[in-house]
Short mmCIF file of C-alpha atoms and ligand atoms in Angstrom, two decimals:
data_model
loop_
_atom_site.label_atom_id
_atom_site.label_comp_id
_atom_site.label_asym_id
_atom_site.label_seq_id
_atom_site.Cartn_x
_atom_site.Cartn_y
_atom_site.Cartn_z
CA MET A 1 10.84 -2.02 -36.80
CA ALA A 2 11.23 -0.69 -40.33
CA CYS A 3 12.66 2.57 -38.91
CA GLU A 4 16.06 0.92 -38.61
CA SER A 5 16.10 -0.40 -42.16
CA SER A 6 17.87 1.72 -44.77
CA SER A 7 15.84 0.37 -47.68
CA VAL A 8 13.31 2.57 -49.44
CA ARG A 9 10.63 3.78 -47.03
CA PRO A 10 7.49 5.77 -47.75
CA THR A 11 7.42 9.36 -46.50
CA SER A 12 4.62 8.55 -44.06
CA LEU A 13 6.77 5.87 -42.40
CA LEU A 14 9.75 8.22 -42.21
CA LEU A 15 7.55 10.80 -40.54
CA LEU A 16 6.20 8.21 -38.09
CA CYS A 17 9.73 7.07 -37.22
CA PHE A 18 10.81 10.66 -36.70
CA LEU A 19 7.85 11.36 -34.42
CA LEU A 20 8.26 8.17 -32.42
CA GLY A 21 11.98 8.71 -32.07
CA THR A 22 11.58 12.30 -30.93
CA ALA A 23 8.80 11.44 -28.53
CA SER A 24 10.67 8.73 -26.70
CA ALA A 25 13.82 10.85 -26.68
CA GLN A 26 12.10 13.71 -24.90
CA LEU A 27 9.85 12.13 -22.29
CA SER A 28 11.84 11.56 -19.12
CA SER A 29 11.04 10.52 -15.57
CA THR A 30 13.17 13.42 -14.27
CA PHE A 31 11.55 16.07 -16.47
CA TYR A 32 10.44 18.25 -13.51
CA SER A 33 13.35 17.51 -11.15
CA THR A 34 14.71 21.04 -11.35
CA SER A 35 11.74 23.00 -12.72
CA CYS A 36 9.25 21.71 -10.14
CA PRO A 37 10.84 19.30 -7.65
CA SER A 38 7.66 18.97 -5.57
CA ALA A 39 5.43 18.14 -8.56
CA LEU A 40 5.18 14.40 -7.93
CA SER A 41 4.55 14.76 -4.20
CA ILE A 42 1.86 17.42 -4.77
CA ILE A 43 0.11 15.09 -7.22
CA LYS A 44 0.39 12.08 -4.93
CA SER A 45 -1.11 13.87 -1.95
CA GLY A 46 -3.93 15.26 -4.11
CA VAL A 47 -4.77 11.74 -5.26
CA ASN A 48 -4.47 10.24 -1.80
CA SER A 49 -6.84 12.76 -0.27
CA ALA A 50 -9.39 12.35 -3.10
CA VAL A 51 -9.26 8.55 -2.81
CA SER A 52 -9.55 8.62 0.97
CA ARG A 53 -12.67 10.80 0.63
CA GLU A 54 -14.16 8.39 -1.92
CA ALA A 55 -12.38 5.17 -2.93
CA ARG A 56 -14.20 4.99 -6.27
CA MET A 57 -12.45 8.20 -7.32
CA GLY A 58 -9.26 6.16 -7.85
CA ALA A 59 -11.09 4.18 -10.52
CA SER A 60 -12.55 7.30 -12.12
CA LEU A 61 -9.12 8.94 -12.32
CA LEU A 62 -7.56 5.87 -13.94
CA ARG A 63 -10.29 5.84 -16.57
CA LEU A 64 -9.79 9.57 -17.24
CA HIS A 65 -6.23 8.89 -18.43
CA PHE A 66 -7.42 6.05 -20.69
CA HIS A 67 -10.09 8.26 -22.29
CA ASP A 68 -7.49 10.97 -22.80
CA CYS A 69 -4.80 8.75 -24.35
CA PHE A 70 -7.02 6.81 -26.75
CA VAL A 71 -8.24 10.02 -28.38
CA ASN A 72 -5.36 11.51 -30.39
CA GLY A 73 -2.84 10.70 -27.66
CA CYS A 74 -2.21 11.69 -24.05
CA ASP A 75 -2.61 15.44 -24.45
CA ALA A 76 -5.27 16.36 -21.86
CA SER A 77 -7.73 17.10 -24.66
CA ILE A 78 -10.45 15.46 -22.55
CA LEU A 79 -10.15 18.22 -19.94
CA LEU A 80 -11.16 21.11 -22.21
CA ASP A 81 -14.61 22.48 -21.39
CA ASP A 82 -17.15 23.17 -24.10
CA THR A 83 -17.74 26.86 -24.80
CA ALA A 84 -20.18 28.79 -27.00
CA ASN A 85 -17.90 28.27 -30.00
CA PHE A 86 -15.93 25.15 -29.08
CA THR A 87 -17.14 21.58 -28.63
CA GLY A 88 -14.70 19.38 -26.79
CA GLU A 89 -14.74 15.73 -25.74
CA LYS A 90 -16.53 15.93 -22.39
CA ASN A 91 -19.95 15.47 -23.91
CA ALA A 92 -18.95 12.84 -26.48
CA GLY A 93 -20.85 9.55 -26.12
CA PRO A 94 -18.28 7.56 -24.08
CA ASN A 95 -17.67 10.48 -21.69
CA ALA A 96 -20.95 12.31 -21.10
CA ASN A 97 -22.47 11.67 -17.70
CA SER A 98 -19.83 9.00 -17.18
CA ILE A 99 -16.29 10.38 -16.84
CA ARG A 100 -15.54 11.79 -13.38
CA GLY A 101 -12.67 13.39 -11.53
CA TYR A 102 -12.27 16.72 -13.33
CA GLU A 103 -12.42 18.62 -10.01
CA VAL A 104 -9.61 16.51 -8.54
CA ILE A 105 -7.40 17.49 -11.48
CA ASP A 106 -8.38 21.17 -11.01
CA THR A 107 -7.34 21.09 -7.34
CA ILE A 108 -3.98 19.47 -8.11
CA LYS A 109 -3.37 21.83 -11.02
CA SER A 110 -4.03 24.93 -8.95
CA GLN A 111 -1.60 23.74 -6.26
CA LEU A 112 1.02 23.13 -8.95
CA GLU A 113 0.38 26.55 -10.49
CA SER A 114 0.96 28.29 -7.18
CA LYS A 115 4.20 26.37 -6.62
CA CYS A 116 5.58 26.34 -10.18
CA PRO A 117 3.49 28.43 -12.59
CA SER A 118 3.14 27.21 -16.18
CA VAL A 119 5.50 24.26 -15.72
CA VAL A 120 3.56 21.03 -15.20
CA SER A 121 1.26 20.00 -18.03
CA CYS A 122 -2.27 18.74 -17.52
CA ALA A 123 -1.41 15.69 -19.65
CA ASP A 124 1.43 14.76 -17.28
CA ILE A 125 -0.85 15.32 -14.29
CA LEU A 126 -3.33 12.80 -15.77
CA ALA A 127 -0.58 10.22 -16.31
CA VAL A 128 0.81 10.52 -12.77
CA VAL A 129 -2.66 10.66 -11.24
CA ALA A 130 -3.59 7.37 -12.95
CA ARG A 131 -0.50 5.68 -11.50
CA ASP A 132 -1.03 7.12 -8.01
CA SER A 133 -4.69 6.08 -8.08
CA VAL A 134 -3.80 2.47 -8.83
CA VAL A 135 -1.20 2.51 -6.06
CA ALA A 136 -3.71 4.07 -3.62
CA LEU A 137 -6.05 1.12 -4.23
CA GLY A 138 -3.35 -1.49 -3.68
CA GLY A 139 -2.19 -1.98 -7.27
CA PRO A 140 1.27 -1.93 -8.81
CA SER A 141 3.45 1.12 -9.31
CA TRP A 142 5.42 2.13 -12.40
CA THR A 143 7.70 4.95 -13.48
CA VAL A 144 5.88 7.64 -15.45
CA SER A 145 7.88 9.36 -18.17
CA LEU A 146 7.12 13.08 -18.21
CA GLY A 147 7.25 16.02 -20.57
CA ARG A 148 3.92 15.68 -22.37
CA ARG A 149 2.39 19.01 -23.37
CA ASP A 150 -1.26 19.99 -23.59
CA SER A 151 -3.38 20.17 -26.71
CA THR A 152 -4.96 23.38 -27.92
CA THR A 153 -7.85 21.46 -29.36
CA ALA A 154 -10.05 18.42 -28.80
CA SER A 155 -12.00 16.05 -31.00
CA PRO A 156 -15.49 14.86 -30.05
CA SER A 157 -15.63 12.77 -33.23
CA ALA A 158 -12.34 11.02 -32.40
CA ALA A 159 -13.67 10.41 -28.86
CA ASN A 160 -16.71 8.72 -30.36
CA SER A 161 -14.70 6.61 -32.76
CA SER A 162 -11.54 5.77 -30.76
CA ILE A 163 -12.92 4.72 -27.39
CA PRO A 164 -14.20 1.15 -27.73
CA PRO A 165 -17.87 0.71 -26.78
CA PRO A 166 -18.92 -2.12 -24.42
CA THR A 167 -20.96 -3.69 -27.20
CA LEU A 168 -17.89 -4.86 -29.17
CA SER A 169 -17.17 -8.49 -29.97
CA LEU A 170 -13.78 -10.03 -29.12
CA SER A 171 -12.45 -9.39 -32.63
CA GLY A 172 -13.71 -5.79 -32.47
CA LEU A 173 -11.95 -5.30 -29.15
CA ILE A 174 -8.72 -6.83 -30.43
CA SER A 175 -8.70 -4.55 -33.46
CA ALA A 176 -9.58 -1.43 -31.44
CA PHE A 177 -6.53 -2.06 -29.25
CA SER A 178 -4.35 -3.18 -32.11
CA ASN A 179 -5.11 0.16 -33.80
CA LYS A 180 -3.39 1.78 -30.83
CA GLY A 181 -0.44 -0.64 -30.93
CA PHE A 182 -1.52 -3.09 -28.20
CA THR A 183 -1.44 -6.87 -28.36
CA ALA A 184 -4.47 -8.89 -27.26
CA LYS A 185 -2.59 -9.84 -24.10
CA GLU A 186 -1.88 -6.19 -23.26
CA MET A 187 -5.56 -5.45 -23.84
CA VAL A 188 -6.57 -8.17 -21.37
CA ALA A 189 -4.14 -6.73 -18.82
CA LEU A 190 -5.50 -3.20 -19.31
CA LEU A 191 -9.08 -4.41 -18.98
CA GLY A 192 -8.05 -5.78 -15.60
CA SER A 193 -8.75 -2.15 -14.59
CA HIS A 194 -12.33 -3.30 -14.26
CA THR A 195 -11.29 -4.80 -10.94
CA ILE A 196 -12.11 -1.35 -9.53
CA GLY A 197 -14.93 1.13 -10.08
CA HIS A 198 -18.55 1.12 -11.09
CA ALA A 199 -20.76 1.04 -14.16
CA ARG A 200 -24.14 2.63 -14.75
CA CYS A 201 -27.18 0.51 -15.43
CA THR A 202 -27.43 1.95 -18.93
CA ALA A 203 -24.02 0.45 -19.79
CA PHE A 204 -25.10 -3.15 -19.16
CA ARG A 205 -28.92 -3.28 -19.24
CA ALA A 206 -29.05 -5.04 -22.62
CA GLN A 207 -26.59 -7.64 -21.39
CA LEU A 208 -28.54 -8.22 -18.21
CA TYR A 209 -31.96 -8.65 -19.81
CA ASP A 210 -31.23 -9.97 -23.31
CA GLU A 211 -28.52 -12.57 -22.75
CA ASN A 212 -28.59 -15.29 -20.17
CA ASN A 213 -24.90 -15.45 -19.38
CA ILE A 214 -24.46 -13.84 -15.96
CA ASN A 215 -24.27 -15.92 -12.77
CA ALA A 216 -27.89 -16.33 -11.62
CA MET A 217 -27.47 -14.88 -8.14
CA LEU A 218 -25.54 -11.92 -9.46
CA ALA A 219 -28.12 -11.34 -12.23
CA THR A 220 -30.91 -11.25 -9.65
CA SER A 221 -29.15 -8.68 -7.52
CA LEU A 222 -28.15 -6.59 -10.55
CA LYS A 223 -31.77 -6.54 -11.73
CA ALA A 224 -32.91 -5.22 -8.36
CA ASN A 225 -30.71 -2.17 -8.92
CA CYS A 226 -30.99 -1.95 -12.71
CA PRO A 227 -34.60 -2.27 -13.82
CA SER A 228 -35.52 -3.00 -17.44
CA SER A 229 -36.50 0.64 -17.76
CA GLY A 230 -35.53 3.63 -15.62
CA GLY A 231 -32.65 3.89 -13.17
CA ASP A 232 -30.16 4.51 -15.97
CA ASN A 233 -27.58 6.02 -13.64
CA ASN A 234 -27.85 3.43 -10.87
CA LEU A 235 -24.38 2.04 -10.18
CA SER A 236 -23.08 -1.49 -9.79
CA PRO A 237 -19.48 -2.47 -9.00
CA LEU A 238 -17.55 -3.88 -11.97
CA ASP A 239 -15.82 -6.29 -9.58
CA VAL A 240 -18.54 -7.68 -7.32
CA THR A 241 -16.08 -9.07 -4.81
CA SER A 242 -13.60 -6.22 -4.14
CA PRO A 243 -14.48 -3.01 -6.04
CA THR A 244 -12.02 -0.77 -4.24
CA SER A 245 -9.08 -3.13 -4.30
CA PHE A 246 -6.77 -3.30 -7.31
CA ASP A 247 -6.32 -7.08 -7.39
CA ASN A 248 -6.88 -9.90 -9.91
CA ALA A 249 -10.43 -10.68 -8.74
CA PHE A 250 -11.82 -9.42 -12.06
CA PHE A 251 -10.23 -12.41 -13.83
CA LYS A 252 -11.63 -14.87 -11.28
CA ASN A 253 -15.03 -13.26 -11.77
CA LEU A 254 -14.69 -13.73 -15.51
CA GLN A 255 -14.17 -17.46 -15.01
CA THR A 256 -17.33 -17.72 -12.91
CA GLN A 257 -19.61 -15.53 -15.07
CA LYS A 258 -19.64 -12.76 -12.49
CA VAL A 259 -18.95 -9.86 -14.83
CA PHE A 260 -21.65 -8.06 -16.74
CA LEU A 261 -20.23 -5.74 -19.39
CA HIS A 262 -20.57 -7.45 -22.76
CA SER A 263 -16.99 -6.44 -23.65
CA ASP A 264 -15.62 -7.90 -20.43
CA GLN A 265 -17.43 -11.19 -20.99
CA GLN A 266 -15.90 -11.41 -24.45
CA LEU A 267 -12.45 -11.83 -22.88
CA PHE A 268 -13.45 -15.27 -21.58
CA SER A 269 -15.81 -16.66 -24.15
CA GLY A 270 -13.95 -19.62 -25.62
CA GLY A 271 -11.68 -17.45 -27.77
CA SER A 272 -8.01 -16.59 -28.01
CA THR A 273 -7.92 -14.47 -24.84
CA ASP A 274 -9.16 -17.21 -22.46
CA ALA A 275 -5.57 -18.29 -21.82
CA HIS A 276 -4.56 -14.79 -20.69
CA VAL A 277 -7.56 -14.60 -18.35
CA ASN A 278 -6.60 -17.96 -16.83
CA ALA A 279 -2.99 -16.86 -16.41
CA TYR A 280 -3.91 -13.58 -14.70
CA SER A 281 -6.51 -15.30 -12.55
CA SER A 282 -3.98 -17.74 -11.19
CA ASP A 283 -1.07 -15.31 -10.82
CA SER A 284 -1.77 -11.81 -9.61
CA GLY A 285 1.93 -10.91 -9.76
CA THR A 286 2.04 -11.48 -13.52
CA PHE A 287 -1.15 -9.48 -13.95
CA LYS A 288 0.24 -6.54 -12.00
CA THR A 289 3.55 -6.54 -13.88
CA ASP A 290 1.85 -6.78 -17.28
CA PHE A 291 -0.69 -4.14 -16.29
CA ALA A 292 2.03 -1.70 -15.22
CA ASN A 293 3.95 -2.23 -18.47
CA ALA A 294 0.81 -1.73 -20.55
CA MET A 295 0.03 1.48 -18.65
CA VAL A 296 3.49 2.83 -19.47
CA LYS A 297 2.79 2.04 -23.11
CA MET A 298 -0.64 3.68 -22.98
CA GLY A 299 0.83 6.79 -21.34
CA ASN A 300 3.28 7.14 -24.22
CA LEU A 301 0.63 7.29 -26.95
CA SER A 302 1.39 10.25 -29.24
CA PRO A 303 2.50 12.83 -26.67
CA LEU A 304 2.90 16.46 -27.70
CA ILE A 305 6.51 17.40 -27.09
CA GLY A 306 9.08 20.09 -27.77
CA SER A 307 7.25 23.21 -28.88
CA SER A 308 4.00 21.47 -29.83
CA GLY A 309 0.95 22.35 -27.79
CA GLN A 310 1.29 24.36 -24.59
CA ILE A 311 1.34 24.12 -20.81
CA ARG A 312 -2.21 25.13 -19.94
CA LYS A 313 -2.57 27.27 -16.83
CA ASN A 314 -6.11 26.02 -16.34
CA CYS A 315 -6.70 22.47 -17.56
CA ARG A 316 -10.23 23.36 -18.66
CA LYS A 317 -9.22 25.97 -21.27
CA ILE A 318 -6.44 26.85 -23.61
CA ASN A 319 -4.22 29.79 -22.56
C1 HEM B 401 -12.63 -2.36 -24.51
C2 HEM B 401 -12.28 -1.47 -23.71
C3 HEM B 401 -13.14 -0.90 -22.63
C4 HEM B 401 -14.50 -0.81 -22.57
C5 HEM B 401 -15.53 -1.25 -23.60
C6 HEM B 401 -14.81 -0.19 -21.30
C7 HEM B 401 -16.07 0.11 -20.87
C8 HEM B 401 -16.38 0.66 -19.66
C9 HEM B 401 -17.71 1.02 -19.23
C10 HEM B 401 -18.97 0.84 -20.06
C11 HEM B 401 -17.61 1.50 -17.97
C12 HEM B 401 -18.76 2.02 -17.11
C13 HEM B 401 -18.97 3.49 -17.45
C14 HEM B 401 -20.31 4.03 -16.97
O1 HEM B 401 -21.22 3.27 -16.73
O2 HEM B 401 -20.43 5.27 -16.84
C15 HEM B 401 -16.23 1.46 -17.60
C16 HEM B 401 -15.72 1.85 -16.38
C17 HEM B 401 -14.39 1.84 -16.08
N1 HEM B 401 -13.35 1.59 -16.95
FE1 HEM B 401 -13.49 0.75 -18.74
N2 HEM B 401 -13.64 0.05 -20.64
C18 HEM B 401 -12.61 -0.35 -21.42
C19 HEM B 401 -11.26 -0.27 -21.14
C20 HEM B 401 -10.75 0.30 -20.01
C21 HEM B 401 -9.35 0.58 -19.80
C22 HEM B 401 -8.25 0.28 -20.81
C23 HEM B 401 -9.25 1.14 -18.57
C24 HEM B 401 -8.03 1.65 -17.85
C25 HEM B 401 -6.80 1.50 -18.26
C26 HEM B 401 -10.58 1.20 -18.02
C27 HEM B 401 -10.90 1.63 -16.75
C28 HEM B 401 -12.19 1.72 -16.25
C29 HEM B 401 -12.46 2.05 -14.87
C30 HEM B 401 -11.44 2.20 -13.78
C31 HEM B 401 -13.86 2.15 -14.76
C32 HEM B 401 -14.67 2.53 -13.52
C33 HEM B 401 -14.80 4.06 -13.50
C34 HEM B 401 -15.58 4.63 -12.35
O3 HEM B 401 -16.00 3.95 -11.44
O4 HEM B 401 -15.76 5.89 -12.39
N3 HEM B 401 -11.46 0.71 -18.93
N4 HEM B 401 -15.49 0.97 -18.65
#
């Protein structure tokens, strides 16, 4: 990119290049090898026991990392609790009554604190937990670079503006992801996450009752669980065929009108992303490789490094 060019560059670009360069120089997969050698195994067993108690938790933990990273970077800002004089992100529109898994992070963090106090950041825990959750549900693995630090603040307004709502059109989705540096193809791969987990009735009611574009049998069964009024929190699996298996069924469902979030349907609606859906539907290996690479990229969004931020002792509050 323009960072390498020696021609005249605006100060903002120089600053961006400096930040990007420093960030990638400091995150490292061996960051805790001497300071906390058991960190990765503690996290993995915490995830495995949470997912074996409730398979859906793997999906919830993956989404937690996404909702952290898209809001001013992967800095664990989403984990800060509201207090009398601080409003964090937990009750922002995309998160309230929807994001789950905070207690799983608390349990892992307290085990890490007793083994290696003040060493492992909450932001790194979220990144590793997301990877281990995908693996626990049969998905691909990837190497997580480590060394992110935790924010001392959070932004409910950025949470409301940076996390794409399910009402977006294809072009809205493409620009929301492009704003974070992702191609349309990477976006399609990331949305393959909807091959696991559940959605609340309130997230897809309008789609179910106002547009006639869901497979008829599926629409009938969705309506039984998601009435036109009431039952807002009733859950339906995002992947009707295999909701606890991280596979490429989501893309096959897209081709047969068996998905129900408006945003998901947009990925296969006669537009530029149809080809990616077809490719991932016919080749789960390509999907898994592209998904893993896109997760690495998402996990590297604007980390706090060096002396920025802090290592929170309790992920819910600043030290
Ligand atoms: C355009 C982008 C996206 C939109 C509009 C979107 C929207 C949604 C909605 C509406 C739900 C249901 C939430 C509820 O009813 O409480 C959901 C669930 C979920 N999302 Fe997304 N999502 C997007 C991208 C992503 C990405 C990039 C990931 C992961 C990398 C992801 C992972 C998940 C998972 C795993 C669930 C299920 C969570 C659970 O069962 O607790 N989503 N998403």
